[in-house]
Amino acid sequence: MFKRLIYRNYRAYTGITFRFGRRVTPAGWLVLIGLMLAAALGLDTTQTLAYQAFTFLFFCVVMAVFASFFARPKLSFERILPKFGTAGEPLRYQVLVKNPRGRSQRALSLIEDLPDPRPSFEEFVSTPEPGEEKRNWYDRSQGWYRWEYLVSQNSKAAATEVVLPTIPAKGNLEVPLELLPSKRGFLRLQGMVVLTPDPFGIFRTIRKFALPETVMILPKRYAIPRVELPGITKYQQGGVSMASSIGESEEFVALRDYRSGDPLRHIHWKSFAKLGKPVVKEFQDEFFVRHALVLDTFDVPLHSELFEEAVSVAASFSYTIHTQDTLLDLMFVGPQAYCFTTGRGVGQTEQMLEILAAVQPCREKEFSSLKQIVLEHLDAVSGVICILLSWDNERQNFIEQLKVMGVPVLVFVVTEEDAELAPGPMADKPENFRPLPLGKIGEELAKL
């Protein structure tokens, strides 16, 4: 009961302060501050004339509130969004503003209407702030810092307000808008908010126009130099076209005369018709480098910074390795085990980044399920890149098993800032063991 009361108070307070902050103009704040000062100084009307200032300012505020009821802009909108955005980078796009009225509309401001970041009661009760156990008893019982943390985590983007030029009667206007996404995944845009100031410039009328759309925000990426990844070229049955293990075709390399026993499906019918004798297509299997990019999704809480950074590291490798002469298998476990292949014409980097934008921590399965999927694909890969969230015995045993099987391994462990890790099974190749402390991940990756 006490928790629910606190939740309702925090929710109401946050909503009121947000709406009031958007509704009052900078000049309006000066008027309101002056109104309060005049009220305090003008209590005794026989000693000061401050009450006259109070009367004047109060009249201005009342008239501004009254006038705001008549400000009803009528507009329609159309967004021109890019296909993707990237977390931490500005998302710029255009909005087409249409004025259906027979008169111009001026002095308007425009801003995106983003989803409400306030958490649900269940989320507020069940999701602690990182390090909350270090706070004093009063702060833990009141939960204000937890509330602020959850609001910040649920805020997926920051919108920039723009002042619209005068929109002519029955005219259109194309306006540049900008968002700053802070989280990967789907960013849901609810509509547009138009702010109209009153004649006194104290308050602004808020009118929302529904325009729901969604844009995919890709994970943040770090700059990684060209990396000499572990492993050598390895035989791939079916060549490049079958590198994703779909079907049994081989790589067509030349034409030759028919030999007894050649399958009919290999006959090149155009050459047969031209030469008058059977000619078949010759195929050849290929050898090339194929790496597994293994992402640890286990044993992390909701809104984990460690997990988000691990996803960013995986996205950085998938984006960089695409430019090199190799294939990359992304392996992770969510509701089920997944393996996606990209590189050398098999898949697009954008597709893998989209997958990483949607990946979530796994709480239903154990780390052994990730180990199983890696071992199932081990015969085809030249080396394994592991991005881990912990360096416990289970993960060290997994790395040791890969090494015993003769597979080159490159290990990254995302850690807290002050964590110190022993290389363990990677002691014989310390250059292939890279702890990535929070706050220094970009710096460490640049050293590769």
Short mmCIF file of C-alpha atoms in Angstrom, two decimals:
data_model
loop_
_atom_site.label_atom_id
_atom_site.label_comp_id
_atom_site.label_asym_id
_atom_site.label_seq_id
_atom_site.Cartn_x
_atom_site.Cartn_y
_atom_site.Cartn_z
CA MET A 1 0.00 0.00 0.00
CA PHE A 2 2.82 2.39 0.92
CA LYS A 3 4.73 1.54 -2.27
CA ARG A 4 1.67 2.16 -4.42
CA LEU A 5 1.11 5.56 -2.75
CA ILE A 6 4.73 6.54 -3.40
CA TYR A 7 4.42 5.37 -7.00
CA ARG A 8 1.31 7.46 -7.60
CA ASN A 9 2.93 10.54 -6.07
CA TYR A 10 6.08 10.17 -8.19
CA ARG A 11 4.06 9.54 -11.34
CA ALA A 12 1.87 12.60 -10.75
CA TYR A 13 4.83 14.82 -9.83
CA THR A 14 6.82 13.79 -12.91
CA GLY A 15 3.84 14.30 -15.21
CA ILE A 16 2.98 17.72 -13.80
CA THR A 17 6.55 19.04 -13.89
CA PHE A 18 7.05 17.80 -17.46
CA ARG A 19 3.83 19.34 -18.73
CA PHE A 20 4.30 22.58 -16.78
CA GLY A 21 7.88 22.91 -18.00
CA ARG A 22 6.75 22.54 -21.62
CA ARG A 23 3.75 24.86 -21.21
CA VAL A 24 5.46 27.84 -19.53
CA THR A 25 7.73 30.02 -21.67
CA PRO A 26 11.01 31.54 -20.37
CA ALA A 27 9.24 34.90 -20.13
CA GLY A 28 6.42 33.16 -18.30
CA TRP A 29 8.82 31.90 -15.64
CA LEU A 30 9.98 35.48 -15.03
CA VAL A 31 6.37 36.61 -14.70
CA LEU A 32 5.53 33.81 -12.25
CA ILE A 33 8.63 34.49 -10.15
CA GLY A 34 7.79 38.20 -10.13
CA LEU A 35 4.22 37.36 -9.15
CA MET A 36 5.37 35.34 -6.14
CA LEU A 37 7.85 38.02 -5.04
CA ALA A 38 5.22 40.73 -5.36
CA ALA A 39 2.77 38.63 -3.35
CA ALA A 40 5.31 38.16 -0.57
CA LEU A 41 6.37 41.82 -0.47
CA GLY A 42 2.89 43.26 -0.87
CA LEU A 43 1.17 41.63 2.09
CA ASP A 44 1.09 44.94 3.92
CA THR A 45 -0.40 47.39 1.41
CA THR A 46 0.27 50.35 3.75
CA GLN A 47 4.04 49.82 3.71
CA THR A 48 4.76 49.01 0.04
CA LEU A 49 3.39 49.38 -3.45
CA ALA A 50 4.39 45.85 -4.42
CA TYR A 51 0.74 44.82 -4.37
CA GLN A 52 0.22 46.93 -7.49
CA ALA A 53 2.83 44.89 -9.34
CA PHE A 54 1.12 41.76 -8.05
CA THR A 55 -2.24 42.95 -9.38
CA PHE A 56 -0.79 43.74 -12.80
CA LEU A 57 1.09 40.44 -13.11
CA PHE A 58 -1.88 38.45 -11.84
CA PHE A 59 -4.08 40.10 -14.47
CA CYS A 60 -1.54 39.18 -17.18
CA VAL A 61 -1.47 35.55 -16.03
CA VAL A 62 -5.28 35.29 -15.96
CA MET A 63 -5.60 36.82 -19.42
CA ALA A 64 -2.86 34.53 -20.76
CA VAL A 65 -4.66 31.47 -19.43
CA PHE A 66 -7.94 32.69 -20.91
CA ALA A 67 -6.39 33.45 -24.31
CA SER A 68 -4.71 30.04 -24.49
CA PHE A 69 -8.12 28.36 -24.76
CA PHE A 70 -8.64 29.99 -28.16
CA ALA A 71 -5.31 28.88 -29.64
CA ARG A 72 -6.24 25.83 -31.70
CA PRO A 73 -3.85 25.32 -34.62
CA LYS A 74 -5.10 23.02 -37.37
CA LEU A 75 -2.34 21.20 -39.24
CA SER A 76 -1.47 17.84 -40.74
CA PHE A 77 1.94 16.19 -40.88
CA GLU A 78 3.95 13.66 -42.83
CA ARG A 79 7.35 12.36 -41.71
CA ILE A 80 10.14 11.42 -44.13
CA LEU A 81 12.15 9.03 -41.96
CA PRO A 82 15.40 7.21 -42.75
CA LYS A 83 15.39 3.41 -42.63
CA PHE A 84 17.71 3.26 -39.60
CA GLY A 85 19.16 5.36 -36.84
CA THR A 86 22.08 4.63 -34.52
CA ALA A 87 22.10 4.91 -30.74
CA GLY A 88 24.08 7.93 -29.59
CA GLU A 89 24.03 9.63 -33.01
CA PRO A 90 21.58 12.35 -34.12
CA LEU A 91 18.69 11.11 -36.25
CA ARG A 92 17.84 13.84 -38.75
CA TYR A 93 14.74 13.75 -40.93
CA GLN A 94 12.15 15.95 -42.59
CA VAL A 95 8.53 16.65 -41.65
CA LEU A 96 6.04 17.97 -44.20
CA VAL A 97 3.66 20.41 -42.47
CA LYS A 98 0.36 21.13 -44.25
CA ASN A 99 -1.92 24.07 -43.45
CA PRO A 100 -5.51 23.33 -44.55
CA ARG A 101 -6.84 26.68 -43.33
CA GLY A 102 -7.54 29.68 -45.50
CA ARG A 103 -5.26 31.89 -43.38
CA SER A 104 -1.62 31.71 -42.44
CA GLN A 105 -0.49 30.28 -39.11
CA ARG A 106 2.51 31.74 -37.32
CA ALA A 107 4.51 31.70 -34.05
CA LEU A 108 4.22 27.91 -33.72
CA SER A 109 6.77 25.45 -32.35
CA LEU A 110 7.01 21.75 -33.22
CA ILE A 111 8.42 18.78 -31.31
CA GLU A 112 8.09 15.00 -31.48
CA ASP A 113 5.68 13.30 -29.10
CA LEU A 114 7.71 10.45 -27.61
CA PRO A 115 6.37 7.58 -25.46
CA ASP A 116 5.83 8.20 -21.75
CA PRO A 117 9.02 7.04 -19.96
CA ARG A 118 7.37 6.62 -16.56
CA PRO A 119 7.59 2.99 -15.42
CA SER A 120 4.66 0.78 -14.52
CA PHE A 121 4.02 -0.04 -10.87
CA GLU A 122 5.27 -3.62 -11.39
CA GLU A 123 8.51 -2.35 -12.93
CA PHE A 124 8.97 0.19 -10.14
CA VAL A 125 8.56 -2.46 -7.45
CA SER A 126 10.64 -5.21 -9.08
CA THR A 127 13.54 -3.34 -10.74
CA PRO A 128 16.17 -1.90 -8.38
CA GLU A 129 18.62 0.80 -9.29
CA PRO A 130 22.19 -0.53 -9.78
CA GLY A 131 24.04 -0.02 -6.50
CA GLU A 132 20.81 0.65 -4.61
CA GLU A 133 21.97 -1.56 -1.76
CA LYS A 134 24.67 1.04 -0.99
CA ARG A 135 22.15 3.80 -0.33
CA ASN A 136 20.86 4.60 3.16
CA TRP A 137 17.65 3.12 4.53
CA TYR A 138 15.57 6.21 3.87
CA ASP A 139 16.54 6.47 0.20
CA ARG A 140 15.87 2.77 -0.32
CA SER A 141 12.45 2.96 1.32
CA GLN A 142 11.36 6.08 -0.62
CA GLY A 143 12.66 4.83 -3.97
CA TRP A 144 13.14 8.25 -5.59
CA TYR A 145 16.53 7.39 -7.05
CA ARG A 146 15.07 4.13 -8.38
CA TRP A 147 12.29 6.15 -10.01
CA GLU A 148 14.77 8.53 -11.66
CA TYR A 149 16.84 5.59 -12.90
CA LEU A 150 13.84 3.83 -14.45
CA VAL A 151 12.61 7.02 -16.12
CA SER A 152 16.06 7.55 -17.66
CA GLN A 153 16.20 3.93 -18.85
CA ASN A 154 12.75 4.15 -20.42
CA SER A 155 13.60 7.40 -22.21
CA LYS A 156 14.78 6.06 -25.57
CA ALA A 157 15.38 9.40 -27.28
CA ALA A 158 15.52 13.15 -26.76
CA ALA A 159 13.58 15.40 -29.13
CA THR A 160 14.64 18.86 -30.27
CA GLU A 161 12.02 21.60 -30.46
CA VAL A 162 11.99 23.77 -33.59
CA VAL A 163 10.26 27.10 -34.23
CA LEU A 164 8.17 26.98 -37.40
CA PRO A 165 8.25 29.84 -39.88
CA THR A 166 4.93 31.31 -40.96
CA ILE A 167 2.88 28.67 -42.77
CA PRO A 168 0.98 30.27 -45.66
CA ALA A 169 -2.75 29.68 -46.17
CA LYS A 170 -3.40 26.32 -47.86
CA GLY A 171 0.37 25.94 -48.03
CA ASN A 172 2.96 23.31 -47.16
CA LEU A 173 6.24 23.58 -45.32
CA GLU A 174 9.12 21.12 -45.04
CA VAL A 175 10.82 21.31 -41.65
CA PRO A 176 14.01 19.54 -40.48
CA LEU A 177 13.67 17.74 -37.14
CA GLU A 178 16.25 15.94 -35.04
CA LEU A 179 16.14 13.19 -32.43
CA LEU A 180 18.98 11.83 -30.33
CA PRO A 181 18.31 8.11 -29.74
CA SER A 182 19.89 6.78 -26.58
CA LYS A 183 18.76 3.13 -26.78
CA ARG A 184 18.84 0.52 -29.53
CA GLY A 185 15.70 -1.23 -30.74
CA PHE A 186 12.42 0.04 -32.12
CA LEU A 187 11.79 3.72 -31.44
CA ARG A 188 8.06 4.39 -31.47
CA LEU A 189 7.02 7.89 -32.46
CA GLN A 190 3.50 8.71 -31.30
CA GLY A 191 2.85 11.96 -33.11
CA MET A 192 3.67 15.64 -33.31
CA VAL A 193 3.21 18.27 -30.60
CA VAL A 194 2.43 21.84 -31.66
CA LEU A 195 3.03 24.61 -29.11
CA THR A 196 1.20 27.91 -29.54
CA PRO A 197 2.08 30.91 -27.33
CA ASP A 198 -0.62 33.19 -25.94
CA PRO A 199 -0.59 36.91 -26.90
CA PHE A 200 1.32 37.77 -23.71
CA GLY A 201 4.00 35.13 -24.33
CA ILE A 202 3.54 33.60 -20.86
CA PHE A 203 1.99 30.21 -21.59
CA ARG A 204 1.83 27.91 -24.59
CA THR A 205 -1.08 25.77 -25.68
CA ILE A 206 -0.13 22.13 -26.22
CA ARG A 207 -1.90 20.29 -29.01
CA LYS A 208 -1.01 16.75 -30.04
CA PHE A 209 -1.48 15.29 -33.51
CA ALA A 210 -1.43 11.49 -33.69
CA LEU A 211 1.10 10.19 -36.22
CA PRO A 212 2.35 6.77 -35.07
CA GLU A 213 5.48 5.47 -36.79
CA THR A 214 8.43 3.28 -35.90
CA VAL A 215 12.11 3.52 -36.77
CA MET A 216 14.79 0.93 -36.03
CA ILE A 217 17.69 2.20 -33.92
CA LEU A 218 20.85 0.16 -34.46
CA PRO A 219 23.32 -0.47 -31.63
CA LYS A 220 26.09 1.96 -30.88
CA ARG A 221 29.31 0.97 -32.64
CA TYR A 222 32.96 1.51 -31.79
CA ALA A 223 35.71 2.16 -34.29
CA ILE A 224 37.76 -1.03 -34.66
CA PRO A 225 40.95 -1.17 -36.74
CA ARG A 226 41.43 -3.94 -39.28
CA VAL A 227 41.87 -6.99 -37.09
CA GLU A 228 43.86 -10.11 -37.91
CA LEU A 229 41.31 -12.55 -36.59
CA PRO A 230 42.34 -16.00 -35.33
CA GLY A 231 42.05 -18.98 -37.65
CA ILE A 232 42.97 -20.05 -41.18
CA THR A 233 41.01 -20.73 -44.36
CA LYS A 234 38.86 -23.82 -44.01
CA TYR A 235 36.95 -26.08 -46.39
CA GLN A 236 33.31 -25.05 -46.86
CA GLN A 237 31.11 -27.62 -48.55
CA GLY A 238 29.27 -25.95 -51.43
CA GLY A 239 31.46 -22.84 -51.62
CA VAL A 240 30.45 -19.27 -50.85
CA SER A 241 26.90 -19.59 -52.06
CA MET A 242 26.26 -22.29 -49.47
CA ALA A 243 28.20 -20.75 -46.65
CA SER A 244 25.00 -20.30 -44.70
CA SER A 245 24.41 -24.09 -44.78
CA ILE A 246 21.31 -23.90 -46.97
CA GLY A 247 21.03 -26.51 -49.78
CA GLU A 248 23.84 -28.46 -51.41
CA SER A 249 24.87 -26.39 -54.49
CA GLU A 250 28.51 -25.86 -55.39
CA GLU A 251 30.42 -22.98 -57.00
CA PHE A 252 30.25 -22.94 -60.83
CA VAL A 253 33.77 -22.38 -62.20
CA ALA A 254 33.91 -23.67 -65.83
CA LEU A 255 32.38 -25.77 -68.67
CA ARG A 256 33.71 -29.15 -69.87
CA ASP A 257 32.70 -32.08 -72.04
CA TYR A 258 30.20 -34.55 -70.68
CA ARG A 259 31.60 -37.60 -68.91
CA SER A 260 29.78 -40.80 -68.14
CA GLY A 261 28.07 -40.51 -64.77
CA ASP A 262 27.66 -36.71 -64.76
CA PRO A 263 24.20 -35.77 -63.43
CA LEU A 264 21.72 -34.38 -65.95
CA ARG A 265 21.10 -31.30 -63.83
CA HIS A 266 24.70 -30.18 -64.53
CA ILE A 267 24.23 -30.08 -68.32
CA HIS A 268 24.61 -26.59 -69.78
CA TRP A 269 21.74 -26.66 -72.25
CA LYS A 270 22.65 -23.51 -74.20
CA SER A 271 26.12 -24.87 -74.99
CA PHE A 272 24.62 -28.28 -75.80
CA ALA A 273 22.32 -26.69 -78.39
CA LYS A 274 25.13 -24.59 -79.88
CA LEU A 275 27.81 -27.32 -80.12
CA GLY A 276 25.58 -30.30 -80.75
CA LYS A 277 27.23 -32.31 -77.99
CA PRO A 278 26.61 -32.46 -74.26
CA VAL A 279 28.53 -29.95 -72.16
CA VAL A 280 28.33 -29.85 -68.37
CA LYS A 281 29.01 -27.23 -65.74
CA GLU A 282 32.02 -27.91 -63.53
CA PHE A 283 31.81 -27.02 -59.86
CA GLN A 284 34.39 -26.55 -57.16
CA ASP A 285 34.20 -26.35 -53.42
CA GLU A 286 36.03 -23.46 -51.78
CA PHE A 287 38.25 -22.78 -48.83
CA PHE A 288 37.87 -19.50 -46.95
CA VAL A 289 37.79 -18.01 -43.48
CA ARG A 290 34.61 -18.26 -41.44
CA HIS A 291 34.35 -16.98 -37.88
CA ALA A 292 31.81 -17.44 -35.13
CA LEU A 293 30.87 -14.30 -33.19
CA VAL A 294 29.49 -15.58 -29.88
CA LEU A 295 27.43 -13.17 -27.76
CA ASP A 296 26.80 -13.96 -24.09
CA THR A 297 23.22 -13.06 -23.11
CA PHE A 298 23.05 -14.72 -19.68
CA ASP A 299 23.00 -13.71 -16.02
CA VAL A 300 22.31 -9.99 -16.52
CA PRO A 301 19.52 -7.86 -14.98
CA LEU A 302 17.08 -5.69 -16.91
CA HIS A 303 18.65 -2.44 -18.23
CA SER A 304 22.15 -3.88 -17.74
CA GLU A 305 24.87 -1.55 -19.01
CA LEU A 306 27.24 -4.51 -19.32
CA PHE A 307 24.85 -6.24 -21.71
CA GLU A 308 24.26 -3.10 -23.79
CA GLU A 309 28.00 -2.60 -24.17
CA ALA A 310 28.46 -6.26 -25.13
CA VAL A 311 25.87 -5.82 -27.89
CA SER A 312 27.71 -2.69 -29.07
CA VAL A 313 30.99 -4.64 -29.25
CA ALA A 314 29.27 -7.39 -31.26
CA ALA A 315 27.79 -4.77 -33.60
CA SER A 316 31.22 -3.19 -34.03
CA PHE A 317 32.75 -6.49 -35.11
CA SER A 318 29.89 -7.42 -37.42
CA TYR A 319 30.15 -4.00 -39.09
CA THR A 320 33.94 -4.12 -39.44
CA ILE A 321 34.41 -7.75 -40.45
CA HIS A 322 31.98 -7.26 -43.34
CA THR A 323 34.68 -5.30 -45.15
CA GLN A 324 37.18 -8.14 -44.80
CA ASP A 325 37.38 -11.36 -46.85
CA THR A 326 35.55 -13.59 -44.40
CA LEU A 327 32.19 -14.94 -43.25
CA LEU A 328 30.73 -14.27 -39.83
CA ASP A 329 28.25 -16.40 -37.89
CA LEU A 330 26.51 -14.52 -35.08
CA MET A 331 25.49 -16.96 -32.34
CA PHE A 332 23.44 -16.13 -29.27
CA VAL A 333 20.57 -17.51 -27.22
CA GLY A 334 17.23 -15.78 -26.66
CA PRO A 335 13.91 -17.60 -26.49
CA GLN A 336 15.80 -20.15 -28.63
CA ALA A 337 19.30 -20.59 -30.04
CA TYR A 338 20.12 -18.44 -33.08
CA CYS A 339 22.85 -18.49 -35.73
CA PHE A 340 22.92 -15.82 -38.45
CA THR A 341 25.53 -15.60 -41.21
CA THR A 342 26.80 -12.52 -43.02
CA GLY A 343 29.68 -11.58 -45.32
CA ARG A 344 30.89 -12.40 -48.86
CA GLY A 345 27.46 -12.17 -50.43
CA VAL A 346 25.68 -14.44 -47.95
CA GLY A 347 23.97 -11.75 -45.89
CA GLN A 348 23.99 -8.01 -45.40
CA THR A 349 25.60 -6.27 -42.46
CA GLU A 350 22.41 -4.24 -41.96
CA GLN A 351 20.49 -7.45 -41.34
CA MET A 352 22.86 -8.51 -38.59
CA LEU A 353 22.76 -5.05 -37.01
CA GLU A 354 18.95 -5.24 -37.04
CA ILE A 355 19.15 -8.57 -35.22
CA LEU A 356 21.52 -7.11 -32.64
CA ALA A 357 19.21 -4.12 -32.20
CA ALA A 358 16.47 -6.46 -31.00
CA VAL A 359 18.45 -8.99 -28.92
CA GLN A 360 17.48 -9.21 -25.24
CA PRO A 361 18.99 -10.90 -22.16
CA CYS A 362 18.08 -14.57 -21.76
CA ARG A 363 16.63 -15.64 -18.41
CA GLU A 364 14.91 -18.89 -19.36
CA LYS A 365 17.99 -20.89 -20.38
CA GLU A 366 21.47 -21.64 -19.07
CA PHE A 367 24.87 -20.78 -20.54
CA SER A 368 25.20 -24.43 -21.60
CA SER A 369 22.65 -23.81 -24.39
CA LEU A 370 25.03 -21.26 -25.97
CA LYS A 371 27.89 -23.70 -25.60
CA GLN A 372 25.86 -26.36 -27.42
CA ILE A 373 25.09 -24.23 -30.48
CA VAL A 374 28.75 -23.22 -30.81
CA LEU A 375 29.93 -26.84 -30.66
CA GLU A 376 27.35 -27.85 -33.28
CA HIS A 377 28.83 -25.37 -35.78
CA LEU A 378 32.46 -25.79 -34.81
CA ASP A 379 33.44 -28.01 -37.77
CA ALA A 380 32.74 -25.20 -40.24
CA VAL A 381 34.42 -22.27 -38.48
CA SER A 382 38.03 -21.13 -38.61
CA GLY A 383 38.00 -19.31 -35.29
CA VAL A 384 35.72 -18.05 -32.53
CA ILE A 385 35.28 -14.51 -31.18
CA CYS A 386 33.63 -14.61 -27.76
CA ILE A 387 32.02 -11.56 -26.15
CA LEU A 388 31.32 -12.52 -22.55
CA LEU A 389 29.60 -10.82 -19.63
CA SER A 390 31.46 -12.73 -16.94
CA TRP A 391 34.65 -14.71 -16.48
CA ASP A 392 33.42 -17.42 -14.14
CA ASN A 393 34.38 -21.09 -14.10
CA GLU A 394 31.66 -22.13 -16.55
CA ARG A 395 32.80 -19.66 -19.19
CA GLN A 396 36.48 -20.43 -18.62
CA ASN A 397 35.75 -24.15 -19.06
CA PHE A 398 33.96 -23.35 -22.32
CA ILE A 399 36.99 -21.45 -23.63
CA GLU A 400 39.28 -24.27 -22.47
CA GLN A 401 37.17 -26.80 -24.39
CA LEU A 402 37.42 -24.74 -27.58
CA LYS A 403 41.19 -24.56 -27.23
CA VAL A 404 41.50 -28.31 -26.60
CA MET A 405 39.59 -28.88 -29.85
CA GLY A 406 42.19 -26.79 -31.67
CA VAL A 407 39.97 -23.77 -32.40
CA PRO A 408 41.67 -20.34 -32.24
CA VAL A 409 39.81 -18.08 -29.81
CA LEU A 410 39.65 -14.32 -29.27
CA VAL A 411 37.98 -13.49 -25.93
CA PHE A 412 36.46 -10.17 -24.83
CA VAL A 413 34.98 -9.81 -21.34
CA VAL A 414 32.90 -6.71 -20.60
CA THR A 415 33.53 -5.80 -16.96
CA GLU A 416 32.87 -3.15 -14.37
CA GLU A 417 35.32 -0.26 -14.27
CA ASP A 418 37.44 -1.53 -11.37
CA ALA A 419 37.39 -5.27 -12.19
CA GLU A 420 40.67 -7.17 -12.61
CA LEU A 421 40.61 -10.49 -14.47
CA ALA A 422 43.20 -13.24 -14.71
CA PRO A 423 43.48 -14.73 -18.22
CA GLY A 424 42.89 -18.27 -16.93
CA PRO A 425 42.85 -20.67 -19.93
CA MET A 426 44.06 -17.82 -22.15
CA ALA A 427 47.31 -17.44 -20.19
CA ASP A 428 49.32 -18.95 -23.06
CA LYS A 429 47.93 -16.31 -25.47
CA PRO A 430 47.31 -13.20 -23.35
CA GLU A 431 47.11 -11.04 -26.48
CA ASN A 432 43.86 -12.86 -27.36
CA PHE A 433 42.27 -12.11 -23.98
CA ARG A 434 40.86 -8.59 -23.70
CA PRO A 435 38.95 -7.31 -20.65
CA LEU A 436 36.76 -4.35 -21.65
CA PRO A 437 36.03 -2.17 -18.58
CA LEU A 438 33.02 0.13 -18.77
CA GLY A 439 34.02 3.61 -19.80
CA LYS A 440 37.15 2.42 -21.61
CA ILE A 441 35.71 0.02 -24.18
CA GLY A 442 36.36 2.24 -27.20
CA GLU A 443 39.91 2.88 -25.99
CA GLU A 444 40.62 -0.85 -25.55
CA LEU A 445 39.14 -1.83 -28.91
CA ALA A 446 41.25 0.80 -30.65
CA LYS A 447 44.36 -1.05 -29.41
CA LEU A 448 43.54 -4.22 -31.37
#
